[in-house]
Short mmCIF file of C-alpha atoms and ligand atoms in Angstrom, two decimals:
data_model
loop_
_atom_site.label_atom_id
_atom_site.label_comp_id
_atom_site.label_asym_id
_atom_site.label_seq_id
_atom_site.Cartn_x
_atom_site.Cartn_y
_atom_site.Cartn_z
CA MET A 1 15.24 28.99 -20.75
CA ILE A 2 16.22 26.83 -23.87
CA ASN A 3 19.78 26.13 -24.61
CA LEU A 4 21.02 24.90 -27.75
CA ILE A 5 24.46 23.23 -27.67
CA THR A 6 26.23 22.66 -30.92
CA GLY A 7 28.82 19.95 -30.12
CA GLY A 8 26.59 18.89 -26.90
CA ALA A 9 27.80 15.39 -26.94
CA GLY A 10 31.24 16.46 -27.03
CA PHE A 11 33.50 16.22 -23.41
CA ILE A 12 32.49 19.58 -22.39
CA GLY A 13 29.35 19.90 -24.13
CA GLY A 14 28.03 16.94 -22.20
CA HIS A 15 29.04 18.58 -19.10
CA LEU A 16 27.43 21.74 -19.77
CA ALA A 17 24.06 19.96 -20.86
CA ASP A 18 24.26 18.19 -17.37
CA TYR A 19 24.56 21.32 -15.46
CA LEU A 20 22.12 23.24 -17.34
CA LEU A 21 19.35 20.39 -16.79
CA GLY A 22 20.16 20.25 -13.03
CA GLN A 23 19.50 24.45 -13.10
CA GLY A 24 16.06 23.34 -14.38
CA GLN A 25 16.75 24.60 -17.91
CA GLU A 26 16.13 22.89 -21.15
CA VAL A 27 18.71 21.82 -23.56
CA ILE A 28 18.59 21.05 -27.21
CA VAL A 29 21.82 19.16 -28.22
CA LEU A 30 23.06 19.15 -31.96
CA ASP A 31 25.90 17.18 -32.53
CA ASP A 32 27.04 14.77 -35.65
CA LEU A 33 28.84 12.60 -33.26
CA SER A 34 31.92 12.83 -35.28
CA THR A 35 34.25 13.38 -32.42
CA GLY A 36 31.64 13.80 -29.57
CA SER A 37 30.24 10.39 -28.58
CA PHE A 38 26.63 9.31 -27.65
CA ASP A 39 27.92 8.34 -24.15
CA ASN A 40 28.44 11.66 -23.30
CA ILE A 41 24.64 12.46 -23.69
CA ALA A 42 23.08 8.89 -22.78
CA PRO A 43 22.52 9.53 -19.41
CA LEU A 44 20.64 12.79 -20.50
CA VAL A 45 18.28 11.19 -22.31
CA GLY A 46 14.73 10.80 -20.88
CA ARG A 47 15.38 13.71 -18.56
CA LYS A 48 12.95 16.50 -18.49
CA GLY A 49 13.86 19.33 -20.95
CA PHE A 50 16.33 17.39 -22.82
CA THR A 51 16.04 16.86 -26.69
CA TYR A 52 18.98 16.22 -29.29
CA TYR A 53 19.37 16.04 -32.95
CA VAL A 54 21.90 14.06 -34.64
CA GLY A 55 23.47 15.87 -37.42
CA ARG A 56 25.60 18.47 -38.73
CA VAL A 57 25.55 22.33 -37.87
CA GLU A 58 26.09 23.04 -41.47
CA ASP A 59 22.63 21.42 -42.45
CA GLU A 60 21.05 24.88 -42.62
CA ALA A 61 17.49 23.48 -42.29
CA LEU A 62 18.32 21.34 -38.94
CA LEU A 63 20.39 24.40 -37.46
CA GLU A 64 17.41 26.49 -38.43
CA ARG A 65 14.93 24.48 -36.64
CA ALA A 66 17.17 23.96 -33.49
CA LEU A 67 18.14 27.56 -33.45
CA SER A 68 14.67 28.85 -33.61
CA ALA A 69 13.42 26.78 -30.77
CA CYS A 70 15.97 27.82 -28.52
CA ASP A 71 16.68 31.39 -26.18
CA ARG A 72 20.40 31.07 -26.59
CA VAL A 73 23.18 29.10 -28.18
CA TYR A 74 26.60 27.78 -27.17
CA HIS A 75 28.35 26.86 -30.27
CA LEU A 76 30.75 24.25 -28.97
CA ALA A 77 31.07 22.17 -32.17
CA ALA A 78 34.62 22.01 -33.44
CA ALA A 79 37.14 19.78 -34.81
CA VAL A 80 39.18 18.20 -31.97
CA GLY A 81 42.50 17.04 -31.70
CA VAL A 82 45.99 17.81 -33.33
CA ARG A 83 46.09 14.55 -34.82
CA LEU A 84 43.10 14.91 -36.70
CA ILE A 85 44.03 18.31 -37.83
CA ILE A 86 47.29 16.89 -39.07
CA ASP A 87 45.40 14.00 -40.88
CA ASP A 88 42.50 16.18 -42.16
CA PRO A 89 43.20 19.91 -42.33
CA VAL A 90 40.56 20.57 -44.78
CA ARG A 91 38.19 19.38 -42.23
CA THR A 92 39.21 21.11 -39.56
CA ILE A 93 39.10 24.37 -41.30
CA GLU A 94 35.82 23.78 -42.79
CA THR A 95 34.36 22.65 -39.71
CA ASN A 96 35.75 25.32 -37.54
CA ILE A 97 34.96 28.28 -39.91
CA ASN A 98 31.52 27.19 -41.77
CA ALA A 99 29.85 26.12 -38.62
CA ALA A 100 30.44 29.46 -37.03
CA GLN A 101 29.73 31.26 -39.85
CA ALA A 102 26.27 29.30 -40.05
CA VAL A 103 25.60 29.73 -35.94
CA PHE A 104 26.15 33.47 -35.92
CA GLY A 105 24.31 34.33 -39.31
CA GLN A 106 21.10 32.37 -37.90
CA ALA A 107 21.71 33.78 -34.45
CA VAL A 108 21.63 37.38 -36.03
CA LYS A 109 18.51 36.47 -37.87
CA PHE A 110 16.80 35.02 -34.92
CA GLY A 111 18.17 37.58 -32.42
CA LYS A 112 19.67 34.92 -29.91
CA PRO A 113 22.94 35.41 -28.09
CA VAL A 114 25.79 33.18 -28.55
CA LEU A 115 28.66 31.76 -26.57
CA VAL A 116 31.41 30.44 -28.79
CA ALA A 117 33.96 28.14 -27.50
CA SER A 118 37.71 29.17 -28.74
CA SER A 119 40.92 27.89 -27.64
CA SER A 120 44.29 28.71 -25.89
CA GLU A 121 45.45 27.42 -29.34
CA VAL A 122 44.81 30.82 -30.34
CA TYR A 123 47.90 32.21 -28.55
CA GLY A 124 49.88 30.08 -30.63
CA LYS A 125 53.83 30.22 -29.85
CA SER A 126 53.64 33.00 -27.69
CA GLU A 127 55.82 32.78 -24.35
CA ASP A 128 54.76 35.67 -22.47
CA LEU A 129 52.87 34.08 -19.44
CA PRO A 130 50.46 34.45 -18.35
CA PHE A 131 48.49 35.19 -21.48
CA SER A 132 45.97 38.13 -21.62
CA GLU A 133 43.19 38.34 -24.10
CA THR A 134 44.65 41.57 -25.60
CA ASP A 135 48.38 39.72 -26.25
CA ASP A 136 49.86 39.45 -29.58
CA VAL A 137 50.14 35.96 -31.02
CA VAL A 138 52.59 33.96 -32.90
CA TYR A 139 51.82 31.20 -35.17
CA GLY A 140 53.89 28.90 -37.27
CA PRO A 141 53.59 28.84 -41.13
CA THR A 142 50.91 27.81 -42.94
CA SER A 143 52.80 25.22 -44.25
CA ARG A 144 52.51 23.22 -41.16
CA ALA A 145 48.99 21.57 -40.72
CA ARG A 146 48.72 21.73 -36.89
CA TRP A 147 48.56 25.65 -37.13
CA SER A 148 45.15 25.33 -39.04
CA TYR A 149 43.46 24.83 -35.81
CA ALA A 150 45.00 28.21 -34.35
CA TYR A 151 44.07 30.06 -37.25
CA SER A 152 40.60 28.86 -37.77
CA LYS A 153 39.78 29.50 -34.16
CA ALA A 154 41.37 32.69 -34.88
CA ILE A 155 38.73 33.65 -37.52
CA ASP A 156 35.97 32.33 -35.42
CA GLU A 157 36.81 34.91 -32.75
CA PHE A 158 36.95 37.44 -35.77
CA LEU A 159 33.69 36.50 -37.15
CA LEU A 160 31.96 36.94 -33.61
CA ILE A 161 33.56 40.31 -33.04
CA SER A 162 32.80 41.47 -36.25
CA TYR A 163 29.22 40.04 -36.25
CA ALA A 164 28.53 41.83 -32.72
CA ARG A 165 30.00 45.13 -34.16
CA THR A 166 28.29 45.31 -37.52
CA LYS A 167 25.44 43.05 -37.43
CA GLY A 168 24.11 43.44 -33.70
CA LEU A 169 24.88 39.84 -32.65
CA GLN A 170 25.18 39.67 -29.05
CA GLY A 171 27.88 37.01 -28.13
CA VAL A 172 30.83 36.33 -26.32
CA VAL A 173 34.31 34.23 -27.12
CA ALA A 174 35.18 31.67 -24.42
CA ARG A 175 38.99 31.06 -24.94
CA LEU A 176 39.24 27.67 -23.14
CA PHE A 177 42.44 26.49 -21.59
CA ASN A 178 43.16 22.73 -20.71
CA THR A 179 39.65 21.48 -19.49
CA VAL A 180 39.40 17.89 -17.75
CA GLY A 181 37.33 15.83 -16.05
CA PRO A 182 35.29 12.55 -16.02
CA ARG A 183 34.42 10.91 -19.26
CA GLN A 184 37.25 12.75 -21.22
CA THR A 185 38.50 10.23 -23.80
CA ALA A 186 42.31 9.40 -24.14
CA LEU A 187 41.48 8.79 -27.52
CA TYR A 188 42.77 12.33 -28.81
CA GLY A 189 45.53 12.27 -26.69
CA MET A 190 44.92 14.61 -23.66
CA VAL A 191 47.54 14.16 -21.13
CA ILE A 192 45.80 13.84 -17.83
CA PRO A 193 43.16 10.90 -19.31
CA ARG A 194 46.38 9.28 -20.67
CA PHE A 195 48.44 9.28 -17.78
CA VAL A 196 45.79 8.19 -15.19
CA GLU A 197 45.30 5.15 -17.69
CA GLN A 198 48.58 4.55 -17.97
CA ALA A 199 49.20 4.68 -14.41
CA MET A 200 46.38 2.53 -13.67
CA SER A 201 47.38 -0.23 -16.29
CA GLY A 202 50.62 -0.40 -14.40
CA GLY A 203 52.80 2.18 -16.40
CA PRO A 204 55.01 3.77 -18.05
CA ILE A 205 53.60 6.84 -17.88
CA THR A 206 54.88 8.53 -21.08
CA VAL A 207 56.32 12.05 -20.80
CA TYR A 208 57.06 13.99 -24.18
CA GLY A 209 59.99 15.32 -24.35
CA SER A 210 61.88 16.89 -21.30
CA GLY A 211 58.37 17.40 -19.37
CA GLU A 212 59.70 20.89 -18.80
CA LYS A 213 56.41 22.45 -20.84
CA GLU A 214 53.77 23.78 -18.21
CA ARG A 215 49.91 23.64 -18.57
CA CYS A 216 47.04 24.58 -16.30
CA PHE A 217 44.29 22.41 -15.75
CA ALA A 218 40.83 23.03 -15.06
CA HIS A 219 37.89 20.82 -13.82
CA VAL A 220 35.10 20.59 -16.19
CA LEU A 221 32.70 21.21 -13.39
CA ASP A 222 34.23 24.69 -12.82
CA VAL A 223 34.36 25.29 -16.49
CA ALA A 224 30.62 24.27 -17.33
CA PRO A 225 29.19 26.88 -14.84
CA ALA A 226 31.73 29.43 -15.82
CA LEU A 227 30.18 29.15 -19.35
CA VAL A 228 26.92 29.75 -18.23
CA ARG A 229 27.47 32.84 -15.93
CA LEU A 230 29.58 34.41 -19.04
CA MET A 231 26.52 33.80 -21.21
CA ASP A 232 24.48 35.28 -18.44
CA CYS A 233 26.88 38.92 -18.48
CA ARG A 234 25.72 41.07 -20.81
CA ARG A 235 29.25 43.01 -20.29
CA ALA A 236 30.91 40.49 -21.48
CA TYR A 237 29.26 40.39 -25.01
CA GLY A 238 31.68 41.33 -27.93
CA GLN A 239 34.59 40.41 -25.93
CA VAL A 240 37.21 37.50 -25.73
CA VAL A 241 37.27 35.68 -22.25
CA ASN A 242 40.14 33.15 -21.08
CA VAL A 243 38.50 30.46 -19.06
CA GLY A 244 40.37 27.68 -17.27
CA ASN A 245 42.44 27.47 -14.17
CA ASP A 246 45.71 29.59 -13.47
CA ASP A 247 47.51 27.15 -11.31
CA ILE A 248 50.44 26.05 -13.26
CA ILE A 249 52.53 22.73 -13.39
CA SER A 250 55.14 21.01 -15.75
CA ILE A 251 54.42 17.89 -17.28
CA GLU A 252 57.06 15.89 -15.52
CA ALA A 253 55.45 17.25 -12.25
CA LEU A 254 52.06 16.23 -13.55
CA ALA A 255 53.41 12.71 -13.96
CA GLU A 256 54.70 12.40 -10.71
CA ARG A 257 51.51 13.69 -8.98
CA VAL A 258 49.52 11.25 -11.08
CA ARG A 259 51.81 8.38 -10.07
CA SER A 260 51.69 9.07 -6.47
CA LEU A 261 47.91 9.69 -6.57
CA VAL A 262 46.76 6.74 -8.74
CA ASN A 263 50.04 3.95 -8.76
CA PRO A 264 53.25 4.68 -7.00
CA ASP A 265 54.77 1.56 -8.78
CA ALA A 266 54.19 2.85 -12.24
CA GLU A 267 57.44 3.98 -13.99
CA ILE A 268 57.64 7.33 -15.70
CA THR A 269 59.44 7.30 -19.28
CA HIS A 270 60.13 10.00 -21.53
CA ILE A 271 60.00 9.83 -25.36
CA SER A 272 60.82 12.21 -28.10
CA TYR A 273 58.07 14.45 -29.85
CA GLU A 274 58.90 13.00 -33.01
CA GLU A 275 58.15 9.31 -31.77
CA ALA A 276 54.82 10.90 -30.18
CA TYR A 277 53.76 12.92 -33.07
CA GLY A 278 55.83 12.17 -36.01
CA ALA A 279 58.52 14.45 -38.07
CA GLY A 280 58.05 18.17 -37.69
CA PHE A 281 55.71 18.55 -35.23
CA GLU A 282 55.75 21.68 -33.49
CA ASP A 283 54.59 21.06 -29.78
CA LEU A 284 53.87 24.48 -27.86
CA GLY A 285 55.48 26.16 -25.07
CA SER A 286 54.07 26.66 -21.50
CA ARG A 287 50.57 28.07 -21.11
CA GLN A 288 48.91 29.89 -18.44
CA PRO A 289 45.76 32.36 -18.74
CA ASP A 290 45.47 35.59 -17.15
CA LEU A 291 41.85 35.18 -15.65
CA SER A 292 41.77 38.82 -14.55
CA ARG A 293 38.74 39.58 -17.12
CA LEU A 294 37.03 36.26 -16.06
CA ARG A 295 37.20 37.31 -12.53
CA GLU A 296 36.23 40.74 -13.17
CA LEU A 297 33.18 39.71 -15.32
CA ILE A 298 31.53 37.03 -13.16
CA GLY A 299 33.88 36.82 -9.87
CA TYR A 300 35.00 33.32 -10.91
CA ALA A 301 36.90 30.92 -8.25
CA PRO A 302 37.51 27.59 -9.30
CA ALA A 303 36.39 24.96 -6.72
CA HIS A 304 38.37 21.85 -7.68
CA SER A 305 42.26 21.37 -7.45
CA LEU A 306 44.37 19.23 -9.85
CA ASP A 307 44.19 16.55 -7.13
CA ASP A 308 40.38 16.58 -7.55
CA ILE A 309 40.56 16.27 -11.37
CA ILE A 310 43.22 13.51 -11.06
CA ARG A 311 40.83 11.65 -8.41
CA ASP A 312 37.87 12.24 -10.55
CA VAL A 313 39.33 11.07 -13.87
CA GLU A 314 40.48 7.90 -12.04
CA SER A 315 37.42 7.26 -10.33
CA HIS A 316 35.40 7.59 -13.59
CA THR A 317 37.98 5.37 -15.44
CA ARG A 318 37.49 2.72 -12.87
CA THR A 319 33.65 2.77 -13.03
CA SER A 320 33.45 2.93 -16.82
CA GLY A 321 36.34 0.80 -17.90
CA THR A 322 39.09 2.50 -19.87
CA THR A 323 38.10 4.34 -23.14
CA GLY A 324 38.46 0.91 -25.02
CA HIS A 325 41.50 1.94 -26.72
CA THR A 326 45.06 1.02 -26.22
CA VAL A 327 46.93 4.30 -24.76
CA HIS A 328 50.59 3.46 -26.20
CA ASP A 329 53.56 5.58 -27.45
CA GLY A 330 52.85 7.07 -30.65
CA ALA A 331 49.15 7.07 -29.98
CA PRO A 332 47.03 9.75 -31.37
CA GLY A 333 48.34 13.35 -30.58
CA ASN A 334 45.89 15.69 -28.73
N1 LIG B 1 51.74 14.73 -23.20
C1 LIG B 1 53.02 14.04 -22.58
N2 LIG B 1 52.49 12.89 -22.82
C2 LIG B 1 51.25 12.22 -23.13
C3 LIG B 1 50.32 13.10 -23.60
C4 LIG B 1 50.83 14.49 -23.53
O1 LIG B 1 53.98 14.44 -21.93
O2 LIG B 1 50.91 10.84 -23.06
C5 LIG B 1 52.18 16.66 -23.21
C6 LIG B 1 51.82 17.12 -24.32
O3 LIG B 1 53.13 17.01 -25.53
C7 LIG B 1 52.08 18.54 -24.12
C8 LIG B 1 51.12 18.17 -22.73
O4 LIG B 1 51.29 17.11 -22.33
O5 LIG B 1 52.97 19.40 -23.85
C9 LIG B 1 49.52 18.69 -22.56
O6 LIG B 1 49.17 18.14 -23.76
P1 LIG B 1 47.60 17.96 -24.19
O7 LIG B 1 47.38 16.99 -25.44
O8 LIG B 1 46.69 17.65 -23.09
O9 LIG B 1 47.17 19.52 -24.28
P2 LIG B 1 47.72 20.54 -25.02
O10 LIG B 1 49.09 20.50 -25.86
O11 LIG B 1 46.58 20.99 -26.17
O12 LIG B 1 47.78 21.77 -23.87
#
């Protein structure tokens, strides 16, 4: 089986490529290295069955070359991070929508199945936990750039479902919740790599707001195989499926957990959202996936706990050094 992974030099894409190669499958990565990093695929270069192209998904000829050579497509290429979205909303919207359109169009032409990575951001400001795939969603106004990410991901989902209904595309939407693990950069503000690096460098660990907001964190080593099993599951085609972990924890409790595992001497401080993200930023409420559909489709049972995630991020950071970027108050948002 030959797998094309767009965005394969990203954090999740790199782990997915690694997992597939480990299963004896072949992998072609297509990535423009904008938010992805060569470091994520460097260990794979030279491995049997691994090929990569540096370029954009919107480059029609390149996409056609890669897509016609594969059996299935994992479309993971997307704009990452709320800071980028606020700074460059045009790029977010265009990258997310144009790339999906290009991939789905060619996947229909060549008859290749697609898994597209979406995001729990699609649930917007909903407060009705846990979030189910058929729930209503609530978004902020279009005058706030941060919502362009949720809207553009929702359009990707509409596109896949519509291509499936009307053009015969075989494909599934994986709505990813917080996914964490080794090699995730703290550069885009993701909370666990930030907290671990902060604790390792003596603190303080910076909790935004009161720390009451809750999240569920999945280990990327659970998520990557789940994506492959979803792709293998024909019953999933045409559907949206939540992917993640459903153990819920407040950000304050997370900070305490990181402190107790990584550095009991680190201080925990609270800083306002305004200080962290700038005036007018709207943080989201708590988030937890309803995983019934995922369990029913692939019998999903995550093997890694939150403590495993924290320990793995810590040991990776220790062996590779930090991301090389100072993690301080007001650093880039997620
Ligand atoms: N967060 C925090 N301190 C940080 C980075 C993030 O308190 O240094 C909070 C953030 O405001 C959010 C939660 O941690 O409520 C999860 O943030 P992340 O960016 O990892 O993911 P997302 O908000 O996309 O779920």
